[in-house]
Coordinates of C-alpha atoms in Angstrom, one line a residue:
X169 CA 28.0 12.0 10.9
X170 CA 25.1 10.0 9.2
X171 CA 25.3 9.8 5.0
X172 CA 22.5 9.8 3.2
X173 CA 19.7 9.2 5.5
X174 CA 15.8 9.5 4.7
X175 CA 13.4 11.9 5.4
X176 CA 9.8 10.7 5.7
X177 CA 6.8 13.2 5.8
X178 CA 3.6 11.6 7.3
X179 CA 0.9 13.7 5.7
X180 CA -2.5 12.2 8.1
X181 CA -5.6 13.9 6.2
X182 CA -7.9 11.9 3.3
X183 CA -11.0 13.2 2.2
X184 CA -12.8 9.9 2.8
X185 CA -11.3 6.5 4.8
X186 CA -11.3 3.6 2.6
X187 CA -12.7 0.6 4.6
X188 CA -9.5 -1.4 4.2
X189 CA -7.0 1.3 5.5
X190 CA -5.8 1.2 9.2
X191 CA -3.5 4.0 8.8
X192 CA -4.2 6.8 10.7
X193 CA -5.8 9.8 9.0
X194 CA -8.5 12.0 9.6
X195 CA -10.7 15.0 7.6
X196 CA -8.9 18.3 7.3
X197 CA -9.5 21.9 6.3
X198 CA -7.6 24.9 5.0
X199 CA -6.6 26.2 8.1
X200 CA -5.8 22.7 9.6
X201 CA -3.5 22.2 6.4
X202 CA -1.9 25.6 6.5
X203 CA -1.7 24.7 10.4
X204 CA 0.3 21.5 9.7
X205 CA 2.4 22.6 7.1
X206 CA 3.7 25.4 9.3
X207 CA 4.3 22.3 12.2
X208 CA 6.6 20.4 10.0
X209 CA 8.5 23.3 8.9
X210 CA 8.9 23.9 12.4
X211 CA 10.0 20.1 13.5
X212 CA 12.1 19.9 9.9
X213 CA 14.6 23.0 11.5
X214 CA 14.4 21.7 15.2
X215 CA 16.2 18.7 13.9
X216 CA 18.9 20.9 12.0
X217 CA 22.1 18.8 11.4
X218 CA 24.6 18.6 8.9
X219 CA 23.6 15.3 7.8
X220 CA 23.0 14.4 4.0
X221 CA 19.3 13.9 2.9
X222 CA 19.4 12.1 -0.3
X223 CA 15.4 10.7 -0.2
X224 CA 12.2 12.7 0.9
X225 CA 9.1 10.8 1.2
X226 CA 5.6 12.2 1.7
X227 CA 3.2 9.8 2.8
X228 CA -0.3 9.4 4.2
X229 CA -2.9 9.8 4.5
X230 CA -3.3 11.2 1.2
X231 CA -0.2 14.1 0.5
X232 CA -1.6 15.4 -2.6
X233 CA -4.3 17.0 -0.2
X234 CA -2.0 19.4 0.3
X235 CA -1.3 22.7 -1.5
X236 CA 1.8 22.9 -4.0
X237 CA 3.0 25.9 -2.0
X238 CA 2.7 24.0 1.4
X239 CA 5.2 21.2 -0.4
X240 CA 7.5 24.3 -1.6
X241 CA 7.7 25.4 2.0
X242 CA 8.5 22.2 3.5
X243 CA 11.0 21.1 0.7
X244 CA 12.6 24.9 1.2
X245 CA 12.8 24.0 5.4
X246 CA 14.6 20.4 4.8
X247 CA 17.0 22.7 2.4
X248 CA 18.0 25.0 5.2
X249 CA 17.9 22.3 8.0
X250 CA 20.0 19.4 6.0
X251 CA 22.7 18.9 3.1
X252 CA 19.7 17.9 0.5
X253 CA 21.4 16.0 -2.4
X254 CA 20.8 17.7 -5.8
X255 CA 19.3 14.1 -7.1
X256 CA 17.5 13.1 -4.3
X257 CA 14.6 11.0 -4.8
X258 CA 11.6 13.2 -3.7
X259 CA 8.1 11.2 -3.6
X260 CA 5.0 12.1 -3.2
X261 CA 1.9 9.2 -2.4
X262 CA -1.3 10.9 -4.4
X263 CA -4.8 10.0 -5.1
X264 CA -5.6 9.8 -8.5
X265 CA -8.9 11.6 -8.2
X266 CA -6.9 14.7 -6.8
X267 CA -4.5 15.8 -9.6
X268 CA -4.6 18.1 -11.9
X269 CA -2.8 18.7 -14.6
X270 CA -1.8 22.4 -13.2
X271 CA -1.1 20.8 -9.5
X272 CA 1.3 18.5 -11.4
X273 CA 3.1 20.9 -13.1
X274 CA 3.8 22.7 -9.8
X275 CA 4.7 19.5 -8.3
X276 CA 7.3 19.1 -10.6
X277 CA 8.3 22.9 -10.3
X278 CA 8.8 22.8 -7.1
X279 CA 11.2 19.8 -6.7
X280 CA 9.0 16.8 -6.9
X281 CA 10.2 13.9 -8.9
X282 CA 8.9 11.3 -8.5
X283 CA 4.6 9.4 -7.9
X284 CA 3.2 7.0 -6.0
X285 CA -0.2 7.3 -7.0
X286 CA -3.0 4.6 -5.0
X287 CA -4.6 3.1 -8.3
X288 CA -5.3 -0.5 -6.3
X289 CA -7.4 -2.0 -9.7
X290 CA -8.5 -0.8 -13.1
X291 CA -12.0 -2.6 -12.2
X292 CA -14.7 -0.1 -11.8
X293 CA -16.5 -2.5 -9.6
X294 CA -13.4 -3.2 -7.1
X295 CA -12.7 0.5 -6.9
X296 CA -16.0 0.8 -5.5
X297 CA -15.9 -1.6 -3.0
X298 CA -12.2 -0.5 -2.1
X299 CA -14.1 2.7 -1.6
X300 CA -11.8 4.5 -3.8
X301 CA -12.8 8.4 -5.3
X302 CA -11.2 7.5 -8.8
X303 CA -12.7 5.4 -11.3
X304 CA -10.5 3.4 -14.1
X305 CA -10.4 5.8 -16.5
X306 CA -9.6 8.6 -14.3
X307 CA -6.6 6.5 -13.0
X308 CA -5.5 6.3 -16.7
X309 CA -5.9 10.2 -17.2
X310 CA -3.8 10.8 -14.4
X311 CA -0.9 8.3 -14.9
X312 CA -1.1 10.1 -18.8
X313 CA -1.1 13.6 -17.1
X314 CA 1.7 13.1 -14.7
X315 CA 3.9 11.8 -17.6
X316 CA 3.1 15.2 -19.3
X317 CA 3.7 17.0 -17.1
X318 CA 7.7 15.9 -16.7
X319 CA 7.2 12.8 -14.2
X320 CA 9.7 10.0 -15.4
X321 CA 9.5 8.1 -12.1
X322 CA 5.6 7.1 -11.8
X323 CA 4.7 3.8 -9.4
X324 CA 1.2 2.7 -9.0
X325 CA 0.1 0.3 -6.1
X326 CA -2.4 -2.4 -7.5
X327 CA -3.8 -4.7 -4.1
X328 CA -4.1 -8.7 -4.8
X329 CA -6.7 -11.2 -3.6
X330 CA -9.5 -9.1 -3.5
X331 CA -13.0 -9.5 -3.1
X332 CA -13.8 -12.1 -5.6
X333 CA -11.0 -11.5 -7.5
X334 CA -10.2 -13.7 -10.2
X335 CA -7.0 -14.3 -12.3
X336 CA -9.0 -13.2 -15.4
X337 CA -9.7 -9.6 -13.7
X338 CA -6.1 -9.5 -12.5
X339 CA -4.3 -9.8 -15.4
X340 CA -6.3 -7.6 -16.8
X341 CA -5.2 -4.8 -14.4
X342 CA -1.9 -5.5 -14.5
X343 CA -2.1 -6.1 -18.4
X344 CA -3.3 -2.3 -18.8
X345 CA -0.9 -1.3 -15.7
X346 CA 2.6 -2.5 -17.8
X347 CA 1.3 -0.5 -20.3
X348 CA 1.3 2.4 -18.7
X349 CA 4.4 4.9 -19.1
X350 CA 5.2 4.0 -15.3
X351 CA 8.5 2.4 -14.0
X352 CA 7.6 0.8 -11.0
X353 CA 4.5 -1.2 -9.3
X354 CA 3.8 -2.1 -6.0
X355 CA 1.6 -5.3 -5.3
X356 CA -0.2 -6.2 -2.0
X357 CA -2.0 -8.6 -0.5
X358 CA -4.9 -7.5 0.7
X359 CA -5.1 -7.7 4.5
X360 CA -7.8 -7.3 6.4
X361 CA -7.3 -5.5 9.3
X362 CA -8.9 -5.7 12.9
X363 CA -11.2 -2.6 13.7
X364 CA -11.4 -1.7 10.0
X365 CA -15.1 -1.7 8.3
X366 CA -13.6 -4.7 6.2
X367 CA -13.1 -6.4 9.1
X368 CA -16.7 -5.3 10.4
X369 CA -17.7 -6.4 7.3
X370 CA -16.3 -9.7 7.5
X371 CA -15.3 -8.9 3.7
X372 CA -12.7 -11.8 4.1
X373 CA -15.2 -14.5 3.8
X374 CA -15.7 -12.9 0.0
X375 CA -11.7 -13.2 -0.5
X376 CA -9.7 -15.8 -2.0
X377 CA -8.6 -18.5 0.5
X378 CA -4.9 -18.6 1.4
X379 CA -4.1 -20.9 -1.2
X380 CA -5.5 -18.8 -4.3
X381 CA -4.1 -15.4 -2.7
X382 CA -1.0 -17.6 -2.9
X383 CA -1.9 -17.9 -6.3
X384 CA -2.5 -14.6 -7.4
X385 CA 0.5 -13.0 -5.8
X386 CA 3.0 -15.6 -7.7
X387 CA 0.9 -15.1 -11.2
X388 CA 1.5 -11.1 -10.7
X389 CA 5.3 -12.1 -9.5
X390 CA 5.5 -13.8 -13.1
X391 CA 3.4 -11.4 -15.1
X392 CA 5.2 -8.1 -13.9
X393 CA 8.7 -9.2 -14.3
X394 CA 7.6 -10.8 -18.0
X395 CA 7.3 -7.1 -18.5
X396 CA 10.0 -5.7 -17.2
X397 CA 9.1 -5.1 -14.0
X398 CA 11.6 -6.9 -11.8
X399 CA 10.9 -7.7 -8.1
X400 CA 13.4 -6.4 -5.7
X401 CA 11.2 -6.5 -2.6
X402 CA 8.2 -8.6 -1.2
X403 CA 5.5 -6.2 -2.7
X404 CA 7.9 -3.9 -5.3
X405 CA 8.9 -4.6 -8.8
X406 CA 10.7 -1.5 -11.0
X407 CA 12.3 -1.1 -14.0
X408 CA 15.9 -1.6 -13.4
X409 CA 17.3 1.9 -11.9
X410 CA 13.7 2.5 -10.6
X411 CA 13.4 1.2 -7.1
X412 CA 12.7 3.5 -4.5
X413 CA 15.5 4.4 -2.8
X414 CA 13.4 6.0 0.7
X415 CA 11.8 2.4 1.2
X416 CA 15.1 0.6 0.2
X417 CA 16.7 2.5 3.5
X418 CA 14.0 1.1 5.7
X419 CA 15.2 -2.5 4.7
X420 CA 19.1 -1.7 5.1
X421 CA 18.7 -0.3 8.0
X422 CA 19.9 3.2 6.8
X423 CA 19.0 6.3 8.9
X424 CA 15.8 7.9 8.6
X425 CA 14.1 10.7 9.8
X426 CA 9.8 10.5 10.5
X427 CA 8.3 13.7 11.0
X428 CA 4.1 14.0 11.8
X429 CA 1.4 12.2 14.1
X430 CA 2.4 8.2 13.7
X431 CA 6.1 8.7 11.7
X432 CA 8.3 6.7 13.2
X433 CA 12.2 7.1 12.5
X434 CA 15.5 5.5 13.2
X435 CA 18.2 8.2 14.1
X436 CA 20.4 8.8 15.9
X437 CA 21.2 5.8 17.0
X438 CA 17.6 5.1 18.5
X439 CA 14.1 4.3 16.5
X440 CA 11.1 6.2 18.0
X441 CA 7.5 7.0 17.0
X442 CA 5.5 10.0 17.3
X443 CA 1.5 9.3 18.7
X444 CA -1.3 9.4 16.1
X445 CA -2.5 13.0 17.3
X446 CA -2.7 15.3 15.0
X447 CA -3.6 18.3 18.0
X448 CA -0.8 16.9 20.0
X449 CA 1.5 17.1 16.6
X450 CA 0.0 20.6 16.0
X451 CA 0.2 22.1 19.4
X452 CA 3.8 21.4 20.7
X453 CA 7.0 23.2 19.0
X454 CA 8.7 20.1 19.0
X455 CA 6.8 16.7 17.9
X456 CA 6.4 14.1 21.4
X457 CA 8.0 10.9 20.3
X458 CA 8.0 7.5 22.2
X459 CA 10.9 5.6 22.4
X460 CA 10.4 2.5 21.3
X461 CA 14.5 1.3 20.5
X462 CA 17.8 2.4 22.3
X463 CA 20.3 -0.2 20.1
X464 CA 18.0 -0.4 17.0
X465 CA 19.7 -2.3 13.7
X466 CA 21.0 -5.7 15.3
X467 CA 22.2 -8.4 13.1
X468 CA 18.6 -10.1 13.9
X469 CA 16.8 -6.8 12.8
X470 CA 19.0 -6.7 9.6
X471 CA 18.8 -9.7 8.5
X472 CA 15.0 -10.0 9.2
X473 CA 14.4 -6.8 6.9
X474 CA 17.1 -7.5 4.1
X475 CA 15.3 -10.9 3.7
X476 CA 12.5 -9.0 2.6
X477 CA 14.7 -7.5 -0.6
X478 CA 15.5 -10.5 -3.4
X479 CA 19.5 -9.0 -2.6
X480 CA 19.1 -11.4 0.1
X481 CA 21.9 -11.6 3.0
X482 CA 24.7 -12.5 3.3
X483 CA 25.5 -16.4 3.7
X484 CA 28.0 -15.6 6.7
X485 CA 25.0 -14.0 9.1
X486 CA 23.9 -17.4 8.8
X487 CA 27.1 -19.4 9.9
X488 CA 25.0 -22.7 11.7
X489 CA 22.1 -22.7 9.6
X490 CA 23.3 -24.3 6.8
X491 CA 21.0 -28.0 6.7
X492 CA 17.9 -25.8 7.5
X493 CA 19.1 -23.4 4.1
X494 CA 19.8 -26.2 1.9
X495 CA 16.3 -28.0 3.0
X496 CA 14.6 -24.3 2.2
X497 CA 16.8 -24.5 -1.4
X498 CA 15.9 -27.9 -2.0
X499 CA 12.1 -26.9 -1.3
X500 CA 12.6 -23.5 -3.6
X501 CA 11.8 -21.7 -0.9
X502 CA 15.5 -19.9 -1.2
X503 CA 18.2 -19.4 -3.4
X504 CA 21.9 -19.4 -3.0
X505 CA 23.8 -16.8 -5.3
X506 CA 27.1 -15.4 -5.5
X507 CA 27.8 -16.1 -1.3
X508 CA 24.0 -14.8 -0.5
X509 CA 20.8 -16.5 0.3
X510 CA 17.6 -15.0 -1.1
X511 CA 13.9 -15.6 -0.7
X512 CA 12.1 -16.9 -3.8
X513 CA 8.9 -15.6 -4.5
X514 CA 7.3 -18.4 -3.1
X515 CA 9.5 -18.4 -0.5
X516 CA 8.3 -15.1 0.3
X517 CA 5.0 -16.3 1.2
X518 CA 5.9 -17.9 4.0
X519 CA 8.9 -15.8 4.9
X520 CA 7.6 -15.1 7.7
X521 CA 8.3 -18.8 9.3
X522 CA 11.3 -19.2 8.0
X523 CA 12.7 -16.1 9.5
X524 CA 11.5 -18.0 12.9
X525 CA 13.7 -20.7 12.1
X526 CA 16.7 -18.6 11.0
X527 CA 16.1 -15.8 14.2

């Protein structure tokens, strides 16, 4: 029997695609909401199992498009369907042009404990060209609301290397971010990705070059954990106690469950994806999923995602590859600590090739 596996929630619906975003989503209505709710109820008890669900994780897409009382009725199915843990970690990604005091109040009522809300800058003039609703100040209100209203585990996502992004406008964001009554921050590279209108664009000719994006991410690295924030992940930094525990099971290779067009899971043994449809999601009692792993979770596949956490791995996975570790130490690309081997944030970087080498 699994122990406390994950339970992700794709929610695929945005009022407006930003023009960096290749996630899938598209426009909804009430009834297509309604509609969708009642489809992951339906999946959630078709999947019944007395396993232990101690993280929930509604993602989009833009969840807080939903009603409070299609959450309730979702968060009452996983309930019925699966030993929910009385402190599990229930997250909800939000736009911070779509909350309202009210809805966050019922959020927290109905079990919700916990924000991810899509801030990306607190420059007006970036938010615009991320082709985000909110506006600085409204991203300020809402951070300020939500602690009001009860939330004591708040993360904001801030994007790096922007369009003509400078250090100067950086700190500033983060500067005002930190000061926020939030306990965790995640920070991305912006990635511009084929078929997007960024890429149509050609926006990355207006980005920082690979060296100053290299730049910017190791100045955020230093400025967030200055404050408090440590990192404990490529793009995450939290308060200690405040990671979040849904991702953190993606990178140990702990059992989750993805339910909604383009979730993809890894249970029972087996990782699978469901297609980006939201008629085929809608129409069929049970979600179509494509297999896309029958022996998921290797020592390859671990390694690879645990070297994405500063935890590291263990030094034993890497019996053999000890003159290629101690060239990567010697070059601070890695650490050794207490019989583990770790990325450094500039090791990070270029993790990618140095997995090569190690794989």
């Amino acid at each position: 029997m699994m122990q406390n596996a994950g339970l992700y929630i794709h929610v695929p619906f945005c009022m407006q695609k930003c023009p960096y975003c290749n996630f899938y989503s598209v426009k909804s209505n009430p009834r297509t909401l309604d509609a969708y709710a009642e489809a992951v109820v339906r999946n959630i008890l078709h999947y019944s199992a007395p396993v232990s669900i101690d993280t929930v994780y509604f993602g989009g897409g833009t969840p807080s498009i939903l009603l409070p009382s299609h959450i309730e009725k979702i968060l009452v199915s996983v309930s019925k369907a699966f030993l929910l843990s009385e402190n599990a970690e229930i997250t909800l990604e939000a736009n911070p042009a779509m909350l309202s005091f009210v809805q966050l109040q019922e959020l927290r009522r109905i079990g919700v404990n916990r924000l991810s809300l899509g801030v990306q800058s607190l420059d007006d003039v970036q938010l615009r060209r991320l082709g985000r609703l909110h506006t600085a100040k409204e991203a300020v209100r809402t951070v300020d609301l939500a602690a009001k209203a009860g939330f004591h585990n708040i993360s904001c996502d801030v994007m790096l290397a922007l369009p003509q992004q400078t250090k100067t406008e950086l700190n500033a964001t983060l500067r005002q971010m930190t000061s926020f009554p939030i306990q965790h921050i995640s920070a991305y590279l912006l990635k511009v990705e084929a078929g997007t209108p960024f890429a149509k664009a050609h926006i990355e000719s207006f980005c920082p070059d690979e060296d100053c994006a290299a730049d910017l991410y190791l100045h955020a690295v230093e400025q967030l954990q200055a404050k408090g924030y440590l990192q404990y992940e490529i793009s995450n930094f939290a308060i200690p106690g405040f990671e979040s525990r849904h991702n953190c099971k993606y990178w140990r290779c702990v059992p989750y469950l993805g339910i909604g067009p383009s979730a993809h899971s890894c249970w029972n043994g087996k990782r699978f994806f469901v297609p980006s449809s939201v008629a085929g999601f809608l129409q069929h009692s049970v979600q179509p999923t494509v297999l896309e792993d029958a022996a998921p979770c290797t020592r390859e596949e671990r390694l690879m995602l645990q070297m994405r956490m500063t935890e590291g791995a263990p030094l034993e996975w890497l019996s053999g590859k000890e003159s290629f570790l101690e060239q990567m130490c010697s070059a601070g690309l890695m650490q050794r600590q207490n019989n583990r081997i770790r990325m450094t944030p500039a090791g990070f970087l270029v993790s990618n090739s140095i997995l090569a080498k190690l794989l």
